[in-house]
PDB file of C-alpha atoms in Angstrom:
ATOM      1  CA  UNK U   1       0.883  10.974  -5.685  1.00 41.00           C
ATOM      2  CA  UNK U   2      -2.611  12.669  -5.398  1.00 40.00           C
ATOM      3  CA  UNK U   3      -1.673  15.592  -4.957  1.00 42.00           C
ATOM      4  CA  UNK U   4       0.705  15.709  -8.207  1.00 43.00           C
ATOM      5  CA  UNK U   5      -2.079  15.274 -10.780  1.00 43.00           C
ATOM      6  CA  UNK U   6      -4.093  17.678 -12.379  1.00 45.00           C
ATOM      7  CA  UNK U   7      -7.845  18.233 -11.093  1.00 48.00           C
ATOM      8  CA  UNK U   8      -8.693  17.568 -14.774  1.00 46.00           C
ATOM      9  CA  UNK U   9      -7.714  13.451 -14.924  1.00 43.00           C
ATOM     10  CA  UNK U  10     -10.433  11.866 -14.271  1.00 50.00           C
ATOM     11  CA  UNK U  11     -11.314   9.311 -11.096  1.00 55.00           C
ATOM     12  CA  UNK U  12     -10.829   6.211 -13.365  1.00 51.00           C
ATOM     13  CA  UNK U  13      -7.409   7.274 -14.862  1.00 51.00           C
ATOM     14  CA  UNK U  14      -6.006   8.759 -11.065  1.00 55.00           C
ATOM     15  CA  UNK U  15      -7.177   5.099  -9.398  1.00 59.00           C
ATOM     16  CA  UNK U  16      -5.440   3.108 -12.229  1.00 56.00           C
ATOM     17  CA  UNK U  17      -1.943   5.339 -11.733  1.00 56.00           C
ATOM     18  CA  UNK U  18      -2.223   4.445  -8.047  1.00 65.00           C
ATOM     19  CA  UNK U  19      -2.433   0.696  -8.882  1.00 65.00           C
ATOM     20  CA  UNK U  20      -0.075   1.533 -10.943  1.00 62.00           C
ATOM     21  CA  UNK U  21       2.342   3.281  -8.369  1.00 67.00           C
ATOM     22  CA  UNK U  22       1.416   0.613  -5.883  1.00 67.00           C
ATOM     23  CA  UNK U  23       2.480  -2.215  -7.904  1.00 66.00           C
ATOM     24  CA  UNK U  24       5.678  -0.349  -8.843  1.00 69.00           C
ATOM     25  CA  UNK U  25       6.117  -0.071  -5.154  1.00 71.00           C
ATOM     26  CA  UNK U  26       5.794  -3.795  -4.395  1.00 70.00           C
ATOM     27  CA  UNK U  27       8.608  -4.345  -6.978  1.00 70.00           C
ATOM     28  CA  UNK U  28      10.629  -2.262  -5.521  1.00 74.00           C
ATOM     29  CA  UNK U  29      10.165  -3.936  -2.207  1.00 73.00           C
ATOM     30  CA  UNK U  30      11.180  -7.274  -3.825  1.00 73.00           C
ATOM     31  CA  UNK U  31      13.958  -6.216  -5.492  1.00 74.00           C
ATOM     32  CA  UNK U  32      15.224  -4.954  -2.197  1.00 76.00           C
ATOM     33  CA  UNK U  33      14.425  -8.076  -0.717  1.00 78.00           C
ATOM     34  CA  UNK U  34      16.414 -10.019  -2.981  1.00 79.00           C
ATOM     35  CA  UNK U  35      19.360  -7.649  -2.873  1.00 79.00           C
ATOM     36  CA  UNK U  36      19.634  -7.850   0.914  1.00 79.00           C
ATOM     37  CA  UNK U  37      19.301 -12.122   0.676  1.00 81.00           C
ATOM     38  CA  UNK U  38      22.295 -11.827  -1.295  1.00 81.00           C
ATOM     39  CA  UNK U  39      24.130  -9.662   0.543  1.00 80.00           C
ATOM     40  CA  UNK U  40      23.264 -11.879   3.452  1.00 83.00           C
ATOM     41  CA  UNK U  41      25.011 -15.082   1.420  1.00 83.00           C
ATOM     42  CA  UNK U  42      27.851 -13.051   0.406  1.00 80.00           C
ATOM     43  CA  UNK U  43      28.514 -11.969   4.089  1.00 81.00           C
ATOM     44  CA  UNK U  44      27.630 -15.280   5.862  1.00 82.00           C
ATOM     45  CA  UNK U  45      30.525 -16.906   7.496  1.00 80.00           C
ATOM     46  CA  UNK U  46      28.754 -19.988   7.203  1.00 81.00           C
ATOM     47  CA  UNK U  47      29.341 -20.757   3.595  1.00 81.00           C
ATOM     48  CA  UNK U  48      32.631 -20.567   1.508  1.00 84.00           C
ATOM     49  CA  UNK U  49      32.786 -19.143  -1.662  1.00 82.00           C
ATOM     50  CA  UNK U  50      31.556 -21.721  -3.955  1.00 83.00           C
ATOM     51  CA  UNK U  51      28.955 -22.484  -1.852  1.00 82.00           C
ATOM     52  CA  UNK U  52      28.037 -18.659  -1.504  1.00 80.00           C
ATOM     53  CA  UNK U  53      28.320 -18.146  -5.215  1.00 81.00           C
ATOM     54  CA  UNK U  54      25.755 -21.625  -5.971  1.00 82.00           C
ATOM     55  CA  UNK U  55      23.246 -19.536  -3.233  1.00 81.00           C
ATOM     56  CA  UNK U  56      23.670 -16.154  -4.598  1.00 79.00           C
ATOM     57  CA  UNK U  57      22.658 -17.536  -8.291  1.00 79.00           C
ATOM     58  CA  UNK U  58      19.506 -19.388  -7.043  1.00 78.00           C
ATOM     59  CA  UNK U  59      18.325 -16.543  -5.284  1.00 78.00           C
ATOM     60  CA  UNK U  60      18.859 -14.423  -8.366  1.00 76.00           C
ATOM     61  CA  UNK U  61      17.468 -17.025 -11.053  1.00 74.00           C
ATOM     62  CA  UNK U  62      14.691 -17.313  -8.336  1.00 75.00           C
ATOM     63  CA  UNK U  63      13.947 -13.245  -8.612  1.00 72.00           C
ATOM     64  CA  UNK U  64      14.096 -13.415 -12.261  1.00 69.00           C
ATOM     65  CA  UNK U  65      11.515 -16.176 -12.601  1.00 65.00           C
ATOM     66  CA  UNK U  66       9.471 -14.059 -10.284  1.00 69.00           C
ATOM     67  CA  UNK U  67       9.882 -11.037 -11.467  1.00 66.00           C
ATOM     68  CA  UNK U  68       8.571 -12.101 -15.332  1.00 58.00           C
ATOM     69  CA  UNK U  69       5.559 -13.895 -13.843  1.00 61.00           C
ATOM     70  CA  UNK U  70       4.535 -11.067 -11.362  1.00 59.00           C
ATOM     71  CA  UNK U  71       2.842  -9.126 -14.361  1.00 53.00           C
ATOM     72  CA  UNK U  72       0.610 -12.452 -14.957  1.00 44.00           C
ATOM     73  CA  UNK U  73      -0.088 -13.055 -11.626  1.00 53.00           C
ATOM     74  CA  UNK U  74      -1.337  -9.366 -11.072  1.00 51.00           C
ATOM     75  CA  UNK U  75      -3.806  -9.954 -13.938  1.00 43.00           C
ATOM     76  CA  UNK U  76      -5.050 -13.227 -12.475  1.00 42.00           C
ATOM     77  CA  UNK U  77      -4.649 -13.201  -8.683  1.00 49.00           C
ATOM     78  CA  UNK U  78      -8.251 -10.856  -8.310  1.00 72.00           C
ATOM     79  CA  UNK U  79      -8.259 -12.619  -4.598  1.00 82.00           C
ATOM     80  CA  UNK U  80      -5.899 -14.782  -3.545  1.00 85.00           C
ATOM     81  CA  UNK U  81      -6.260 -17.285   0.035  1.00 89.00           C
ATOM     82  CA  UNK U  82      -4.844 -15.908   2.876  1.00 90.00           C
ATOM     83  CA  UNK U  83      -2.952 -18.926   3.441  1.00 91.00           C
ATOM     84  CA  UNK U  84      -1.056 -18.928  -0.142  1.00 89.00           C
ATOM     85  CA  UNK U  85      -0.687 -14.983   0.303  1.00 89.00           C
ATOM     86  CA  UNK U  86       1.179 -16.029   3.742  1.00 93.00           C
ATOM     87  CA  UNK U  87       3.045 -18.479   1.850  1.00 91.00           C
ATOM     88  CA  UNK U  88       4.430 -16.227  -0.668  1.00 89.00           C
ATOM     89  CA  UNK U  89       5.562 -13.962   2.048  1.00 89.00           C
ATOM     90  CA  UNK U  90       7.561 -16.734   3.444  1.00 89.00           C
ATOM     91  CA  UNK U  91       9.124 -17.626   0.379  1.00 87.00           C
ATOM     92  CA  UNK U  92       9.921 -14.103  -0.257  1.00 84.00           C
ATOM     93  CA  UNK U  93      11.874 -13.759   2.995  1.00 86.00           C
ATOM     94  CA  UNK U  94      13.433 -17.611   3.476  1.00 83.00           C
ATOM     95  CA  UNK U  95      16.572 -16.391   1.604  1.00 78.00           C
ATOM     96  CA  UNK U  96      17.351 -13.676   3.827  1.00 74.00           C
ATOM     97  CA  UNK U  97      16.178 -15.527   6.807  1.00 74.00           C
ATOM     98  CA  UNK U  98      18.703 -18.494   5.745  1.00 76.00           C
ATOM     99  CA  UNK U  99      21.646 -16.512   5.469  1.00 72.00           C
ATOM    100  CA  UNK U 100      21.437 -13.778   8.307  1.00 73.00           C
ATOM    101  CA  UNK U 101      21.324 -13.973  11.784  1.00 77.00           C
ATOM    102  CA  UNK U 102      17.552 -12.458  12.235  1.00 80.00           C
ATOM    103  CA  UNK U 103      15.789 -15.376  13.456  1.00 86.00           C
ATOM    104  CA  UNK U 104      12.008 -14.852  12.061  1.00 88.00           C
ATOM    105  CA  UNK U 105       8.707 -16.628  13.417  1.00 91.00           C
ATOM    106  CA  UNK U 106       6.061 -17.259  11.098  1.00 93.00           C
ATOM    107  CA  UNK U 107       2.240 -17.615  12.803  1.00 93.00           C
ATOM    108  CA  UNK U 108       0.043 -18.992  10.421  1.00 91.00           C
ATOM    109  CA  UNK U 109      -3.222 -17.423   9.511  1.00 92.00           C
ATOM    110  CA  UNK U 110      -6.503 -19.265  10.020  1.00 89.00           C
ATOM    111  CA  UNK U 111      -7.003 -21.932   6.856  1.00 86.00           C
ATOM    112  CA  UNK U 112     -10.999 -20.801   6.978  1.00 86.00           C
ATOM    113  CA  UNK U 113     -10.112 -16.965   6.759  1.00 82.00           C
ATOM    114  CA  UNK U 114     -12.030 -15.078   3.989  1.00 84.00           C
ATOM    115  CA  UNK U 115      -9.646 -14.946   0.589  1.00 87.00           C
ATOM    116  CA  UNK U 116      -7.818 -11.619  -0.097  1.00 88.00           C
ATOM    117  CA  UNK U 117      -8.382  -8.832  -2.772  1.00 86.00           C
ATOM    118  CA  UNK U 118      -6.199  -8.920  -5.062  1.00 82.00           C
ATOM    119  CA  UNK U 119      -5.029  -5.451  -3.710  1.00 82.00           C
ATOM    120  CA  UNK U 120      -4.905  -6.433  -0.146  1.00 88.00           C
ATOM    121  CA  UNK U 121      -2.761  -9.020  -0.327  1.00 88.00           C
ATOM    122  CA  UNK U 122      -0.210  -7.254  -2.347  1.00 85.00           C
ATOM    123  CA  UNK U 123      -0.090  -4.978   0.445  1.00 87.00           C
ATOM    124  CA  UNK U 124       0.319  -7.099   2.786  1.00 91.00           C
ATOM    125  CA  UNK U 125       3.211  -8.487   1.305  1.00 90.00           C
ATOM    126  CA  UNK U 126       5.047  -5.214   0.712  1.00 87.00           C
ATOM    127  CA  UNK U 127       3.793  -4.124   4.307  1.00 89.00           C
ATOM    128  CA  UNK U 128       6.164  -7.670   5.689  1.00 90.00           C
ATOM    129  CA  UNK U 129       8.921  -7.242   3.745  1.00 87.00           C
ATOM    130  CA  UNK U 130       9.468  -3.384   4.384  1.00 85.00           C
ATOM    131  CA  UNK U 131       9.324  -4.444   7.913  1.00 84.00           C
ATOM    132  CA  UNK U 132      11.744  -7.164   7.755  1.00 83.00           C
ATOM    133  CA  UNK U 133      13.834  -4.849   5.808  1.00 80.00           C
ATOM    134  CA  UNK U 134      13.664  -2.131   8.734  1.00 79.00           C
ATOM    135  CA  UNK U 135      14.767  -4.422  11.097  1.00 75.00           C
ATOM    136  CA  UNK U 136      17.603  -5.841   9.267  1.00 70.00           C
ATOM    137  CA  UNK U 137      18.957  -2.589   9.467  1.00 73.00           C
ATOM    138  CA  UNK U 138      18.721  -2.602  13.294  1.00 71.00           C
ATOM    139  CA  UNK U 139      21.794  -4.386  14.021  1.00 66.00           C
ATOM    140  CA  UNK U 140      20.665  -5.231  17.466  1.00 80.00           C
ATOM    141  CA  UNK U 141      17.429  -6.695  16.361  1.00 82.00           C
ATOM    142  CA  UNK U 142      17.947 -10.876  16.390  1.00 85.00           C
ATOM    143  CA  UNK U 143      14.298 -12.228  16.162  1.00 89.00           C
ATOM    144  CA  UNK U 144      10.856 -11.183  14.804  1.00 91.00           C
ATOM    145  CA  UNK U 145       7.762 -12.786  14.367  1.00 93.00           C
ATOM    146  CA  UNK U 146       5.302 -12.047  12.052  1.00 94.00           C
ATOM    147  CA  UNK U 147       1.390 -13.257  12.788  1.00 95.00           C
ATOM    148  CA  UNK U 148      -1.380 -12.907  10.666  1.00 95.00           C
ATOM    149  CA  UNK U 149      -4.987 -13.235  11.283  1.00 94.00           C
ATOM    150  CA  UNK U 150      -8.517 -12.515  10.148  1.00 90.00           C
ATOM    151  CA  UNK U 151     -11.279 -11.157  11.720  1.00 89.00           C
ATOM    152  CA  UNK U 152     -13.902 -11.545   8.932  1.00 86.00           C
ATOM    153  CA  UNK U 153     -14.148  -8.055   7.789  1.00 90.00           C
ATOM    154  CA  UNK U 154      -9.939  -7.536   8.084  1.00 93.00           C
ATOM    155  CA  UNK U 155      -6.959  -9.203   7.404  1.00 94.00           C
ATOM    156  CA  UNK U 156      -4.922  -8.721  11.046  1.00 95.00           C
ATOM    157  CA  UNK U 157      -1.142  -8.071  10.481  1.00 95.00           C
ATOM    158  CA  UNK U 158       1.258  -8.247  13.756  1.00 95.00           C
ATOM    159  CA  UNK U 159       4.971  -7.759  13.985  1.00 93.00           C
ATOM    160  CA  UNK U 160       6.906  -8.108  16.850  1.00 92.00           C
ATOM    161  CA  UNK U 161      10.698  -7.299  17.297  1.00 90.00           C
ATOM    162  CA  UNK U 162      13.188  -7.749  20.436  1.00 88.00           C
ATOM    163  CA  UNK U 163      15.110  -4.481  19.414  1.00 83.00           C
ATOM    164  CA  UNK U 164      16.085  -1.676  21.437  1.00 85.00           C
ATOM    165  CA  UNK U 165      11.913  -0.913  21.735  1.00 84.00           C
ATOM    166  CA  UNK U 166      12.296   2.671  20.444  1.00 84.00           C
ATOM    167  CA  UNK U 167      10.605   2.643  17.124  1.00 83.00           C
ATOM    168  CA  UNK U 168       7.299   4.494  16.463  1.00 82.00           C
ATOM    169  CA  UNK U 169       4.630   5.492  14.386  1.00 78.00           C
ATOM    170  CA  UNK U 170       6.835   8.990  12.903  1.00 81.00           C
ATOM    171  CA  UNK U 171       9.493   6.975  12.317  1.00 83.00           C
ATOM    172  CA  UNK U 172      10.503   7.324   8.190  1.00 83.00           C
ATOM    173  CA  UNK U 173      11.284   4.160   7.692  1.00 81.00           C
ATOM    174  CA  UNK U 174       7.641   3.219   8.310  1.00 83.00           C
ATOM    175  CA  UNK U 175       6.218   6.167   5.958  1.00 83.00           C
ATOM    176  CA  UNK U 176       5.817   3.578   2.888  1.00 82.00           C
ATOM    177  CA  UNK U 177       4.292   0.900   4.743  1.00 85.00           C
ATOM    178  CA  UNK U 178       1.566   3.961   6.343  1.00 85.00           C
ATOM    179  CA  UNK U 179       1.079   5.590   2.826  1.00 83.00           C
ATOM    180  CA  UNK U 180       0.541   1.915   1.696  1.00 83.00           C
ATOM    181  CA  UNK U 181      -1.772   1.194   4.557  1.00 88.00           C
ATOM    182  CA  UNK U 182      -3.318   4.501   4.572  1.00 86.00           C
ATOM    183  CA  UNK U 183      -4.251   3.888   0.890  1.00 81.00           C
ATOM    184  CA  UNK U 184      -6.771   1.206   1.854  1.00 85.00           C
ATOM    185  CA  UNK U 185      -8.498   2.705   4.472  1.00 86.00           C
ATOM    186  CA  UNK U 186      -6.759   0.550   6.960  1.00 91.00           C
ATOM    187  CA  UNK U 187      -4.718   1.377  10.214  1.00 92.00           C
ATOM    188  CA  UNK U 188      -1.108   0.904  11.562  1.00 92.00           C
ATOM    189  CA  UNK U 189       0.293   1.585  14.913  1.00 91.00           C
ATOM    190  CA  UNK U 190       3.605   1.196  16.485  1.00 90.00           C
ATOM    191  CA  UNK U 191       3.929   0.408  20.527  1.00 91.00           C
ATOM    192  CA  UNK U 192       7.540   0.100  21.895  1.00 88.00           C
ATOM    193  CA  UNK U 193       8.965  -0.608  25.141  1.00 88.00           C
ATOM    194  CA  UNK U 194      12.110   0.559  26.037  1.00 88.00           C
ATOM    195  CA  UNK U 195      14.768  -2.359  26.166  1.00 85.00           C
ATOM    196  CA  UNK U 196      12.424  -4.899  25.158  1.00 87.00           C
ATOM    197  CA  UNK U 197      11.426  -4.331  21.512  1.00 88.00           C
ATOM    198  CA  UNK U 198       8.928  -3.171  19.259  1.00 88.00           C
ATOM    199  CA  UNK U 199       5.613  -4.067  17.575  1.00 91.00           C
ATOM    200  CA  UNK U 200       3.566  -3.521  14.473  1.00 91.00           C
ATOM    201  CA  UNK U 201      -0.413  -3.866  14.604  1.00 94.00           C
ATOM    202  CA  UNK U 202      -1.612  -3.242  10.944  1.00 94.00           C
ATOM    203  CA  UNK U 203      -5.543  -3.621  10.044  1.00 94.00           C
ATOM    204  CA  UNK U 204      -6.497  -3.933   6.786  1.00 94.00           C
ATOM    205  CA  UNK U 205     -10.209  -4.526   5.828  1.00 93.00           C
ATOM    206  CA  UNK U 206     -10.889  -6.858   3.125  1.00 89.00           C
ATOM    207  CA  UNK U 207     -13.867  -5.184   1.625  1.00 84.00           C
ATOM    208  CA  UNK U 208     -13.335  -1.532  -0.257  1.00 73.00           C
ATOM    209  CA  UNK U 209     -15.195   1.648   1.834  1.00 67.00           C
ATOM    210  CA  UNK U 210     -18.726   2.597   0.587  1.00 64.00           C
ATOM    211  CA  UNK U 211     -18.784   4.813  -2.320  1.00 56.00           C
ATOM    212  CA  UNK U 212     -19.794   8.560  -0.843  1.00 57.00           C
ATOM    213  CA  UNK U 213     -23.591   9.169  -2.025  1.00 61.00           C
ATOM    214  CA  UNK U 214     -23.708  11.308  -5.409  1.00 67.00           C
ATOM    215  CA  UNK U 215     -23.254  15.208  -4.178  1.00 70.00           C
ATOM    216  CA  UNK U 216     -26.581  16.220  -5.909  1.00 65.00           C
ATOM    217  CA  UNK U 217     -28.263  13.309  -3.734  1.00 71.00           C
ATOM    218  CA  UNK U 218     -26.547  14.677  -0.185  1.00 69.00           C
ATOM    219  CA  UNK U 219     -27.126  17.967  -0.526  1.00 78.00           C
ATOM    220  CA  UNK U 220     -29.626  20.685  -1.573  1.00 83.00           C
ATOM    221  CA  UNK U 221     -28.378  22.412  -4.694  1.00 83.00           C
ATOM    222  CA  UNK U 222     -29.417  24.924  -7.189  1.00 87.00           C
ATOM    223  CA  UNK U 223     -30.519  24.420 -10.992  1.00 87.00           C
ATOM    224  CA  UNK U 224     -27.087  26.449 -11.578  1.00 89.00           C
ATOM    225  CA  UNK U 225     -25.511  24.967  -8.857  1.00 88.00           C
ATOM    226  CA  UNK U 226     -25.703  21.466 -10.749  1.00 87.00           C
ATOM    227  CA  UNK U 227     -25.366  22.888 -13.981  1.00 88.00           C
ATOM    228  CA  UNK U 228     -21.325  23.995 -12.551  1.00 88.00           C
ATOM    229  CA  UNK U 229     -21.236  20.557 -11.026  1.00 86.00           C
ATOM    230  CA  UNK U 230     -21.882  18.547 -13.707  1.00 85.00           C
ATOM    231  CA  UNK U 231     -19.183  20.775 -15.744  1.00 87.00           C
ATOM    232  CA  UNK U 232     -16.419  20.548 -12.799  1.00 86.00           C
ATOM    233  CA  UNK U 233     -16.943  16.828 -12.904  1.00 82.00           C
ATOM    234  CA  UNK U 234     -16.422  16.706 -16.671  1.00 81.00           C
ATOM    235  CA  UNK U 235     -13.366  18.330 -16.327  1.00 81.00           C
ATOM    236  CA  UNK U 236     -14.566  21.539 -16.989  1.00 84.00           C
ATOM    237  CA  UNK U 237     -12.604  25.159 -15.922  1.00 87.00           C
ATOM    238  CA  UNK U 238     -13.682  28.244 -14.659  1.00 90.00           C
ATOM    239  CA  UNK U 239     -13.229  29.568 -18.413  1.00 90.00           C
ATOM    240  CA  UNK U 240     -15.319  27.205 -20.395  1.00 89.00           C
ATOM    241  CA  UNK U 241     -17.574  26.791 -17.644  1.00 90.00           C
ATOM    242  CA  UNK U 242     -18.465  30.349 -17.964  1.00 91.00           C
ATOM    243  CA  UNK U 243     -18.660  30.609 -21.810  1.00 90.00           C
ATOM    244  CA  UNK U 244     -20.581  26.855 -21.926  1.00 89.00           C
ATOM    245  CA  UNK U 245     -23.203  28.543 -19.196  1.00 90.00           C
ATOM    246  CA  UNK U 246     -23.233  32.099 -20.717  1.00 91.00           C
ATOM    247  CA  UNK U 247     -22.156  33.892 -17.185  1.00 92.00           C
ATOM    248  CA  UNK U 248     -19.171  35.517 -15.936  1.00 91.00           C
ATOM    249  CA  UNK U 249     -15.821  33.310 -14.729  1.00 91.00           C
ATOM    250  CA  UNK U 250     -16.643  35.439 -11.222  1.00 92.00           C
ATOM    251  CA  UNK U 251     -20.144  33.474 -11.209  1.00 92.00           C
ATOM    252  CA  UNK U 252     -18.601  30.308 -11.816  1.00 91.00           C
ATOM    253  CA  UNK U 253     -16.198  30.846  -8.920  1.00 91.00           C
ATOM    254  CA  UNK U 254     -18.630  31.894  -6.761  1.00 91.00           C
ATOM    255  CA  UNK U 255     -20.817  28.908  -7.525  1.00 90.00           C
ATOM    256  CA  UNK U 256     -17.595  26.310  -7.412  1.00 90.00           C
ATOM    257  CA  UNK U 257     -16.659  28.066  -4.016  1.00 89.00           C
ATOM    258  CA  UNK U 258     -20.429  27.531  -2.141  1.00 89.00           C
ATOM    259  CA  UNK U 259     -19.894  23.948  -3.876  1.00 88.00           C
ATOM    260  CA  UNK U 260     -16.699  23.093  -2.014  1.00 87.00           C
ATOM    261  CA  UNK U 261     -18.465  24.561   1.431  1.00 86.00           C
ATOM    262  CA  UNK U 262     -21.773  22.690   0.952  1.00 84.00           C
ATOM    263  CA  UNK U 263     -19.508  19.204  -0.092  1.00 81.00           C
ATOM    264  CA  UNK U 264     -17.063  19.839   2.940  1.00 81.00           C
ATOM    265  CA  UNK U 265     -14.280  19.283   0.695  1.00 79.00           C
ATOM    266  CA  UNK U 266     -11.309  21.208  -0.205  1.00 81.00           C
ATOM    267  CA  UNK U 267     -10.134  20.755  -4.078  1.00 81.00           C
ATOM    268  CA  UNK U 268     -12.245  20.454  -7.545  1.00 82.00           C
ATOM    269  CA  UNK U 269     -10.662  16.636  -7.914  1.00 79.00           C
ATOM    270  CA  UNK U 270     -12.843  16.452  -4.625  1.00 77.00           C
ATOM    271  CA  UNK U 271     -15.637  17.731  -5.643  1.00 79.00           C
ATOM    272  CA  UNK U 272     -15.543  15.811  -9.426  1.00 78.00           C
ATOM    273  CA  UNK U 273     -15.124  12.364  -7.077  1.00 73.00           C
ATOM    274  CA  UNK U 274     -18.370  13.101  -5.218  1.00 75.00           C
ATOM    275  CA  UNK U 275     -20.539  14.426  -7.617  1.00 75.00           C
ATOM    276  CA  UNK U 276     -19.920  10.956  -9.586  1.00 66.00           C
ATOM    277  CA  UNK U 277     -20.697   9.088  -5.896  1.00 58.00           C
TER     278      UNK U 277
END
């Protein structure tokens, strides 16, 4: 997503299109969630067709109710307890769980844990349900159990499967749940044993990284060097920098380029992001 936007949008705009992109993303995960419970009721052998149909409707009246309250609940929700983000999870998943044959254990989180970020515990959320959703494509998976706990500085995610053990970290199913976890400085690995199933160890701290010290702060620069700075951060391109400083666009790129080496950083969006701190 980064990596698709101009240099020139600014840190503010580029960190509300990924909270925009992540809560599109948690949608998606629900509505995929919600499609696979009803698939579940449709194929269960345990229900006849009335019965199926009566299921199939609550889960889909259930969705809707959800799905015009999530925008509220975004707005309000700026942490949430880790025991009613846990809760939510469950209630997310007991319609698949019902009407499938994955049998999934829920481990409680600590009632004293710290409340989650709003952010976090979206994650979190999405992070469970893509996982359940992975494994319900594993026909040979039959139980998982999903434990959370907190550490006081992270929320501690574990999944465990009894699967064929032969899932890991590359795999591309996982690559939304590591982009997600990725995104909040956290850390997911995969350990499998062959034959015995699979498990999930995701850490996700509950308190956002330190903002980098301002690059003018960090690092010696030049009375030119911070004029170009100021101007990169602003936006600015080699062009106008040059006719806003009176020097040639060569100057300006040679200044930008000892910028990048003195800030250890590769792109102007970089280098805007740091000289703001």
């Amino acid at each position: 997503m980064t990596d698709l936007l101009p240099d020139s949008v600014s840190p503010a705009s580029r960190q509300r299109l990924l909270e925009q992109a992540r809560a599109i993303a948690e949608q998606s995960d629900r509505h995929a969630v919600t499609l696979e419970s009803i698939l579940a009721i449709l194929r269960s052998s345990r229900l006849d067709d009335r019965a199926a149909r009566t299921a199939a409707i609550d889960v889909a009246t259930t969705a809707l109710v959800q799905l015009r309250t999530a925008g509220d609940e975004r707005q309000e929700a700026l942490f949430e307890p880790v025991t009613g983000a846990f809760a939510r999870v469950r209630d997310d998943l007991r319609p698949l769980v019902r009407h499938s044959d994955l049998e999934v254990q829920f481990v409680e989180p600590p009632a004293t844990g710290r409340a989650l970020p709003g952010d976090v515990a979206h994650a979190a959320r999405a992070i469970v349900r893509r996982a359940v959703l992975t494994l319900v494509d594993q026909e040979d998976t039959r139980r998982v159990r999903i434990q959370w706990d907190c550490d006081g500085l992270n929320l501690l995610i574990a999944i465990r499967d009894d699967g064929q053990g032969t899932l890991s970290a590359h795999d591309d199913s996982l690559r939304p749940m590591v982009e997600r976890v990725a995104a909040l400085d956290g850390t997911l690995s995969v350990s499998s044993t062959p034959g015995w199933g699979s498990e999930l160890a995701v850490r996700l701290p509950l308190d956002p990284p330190p903002l980098p010290e301002p690059l003018d702060q960090a690092v010696p620069l030049s009375a030119r060097e911070r004029e170009v700075l100021k101007l990169v951060a602003a936006g600015g391109r080699n062009r106008a920098i040059a006719r806003e400083l009176g020097i040639s666009e060569n100057t300006v790129k040679f200044h930008v380029s000892n910028l990048l080496k003195k800030a250890g950083v590769d792109s102007r969006a970089e280098l805007a992001v740091l000289a703001k701190g």
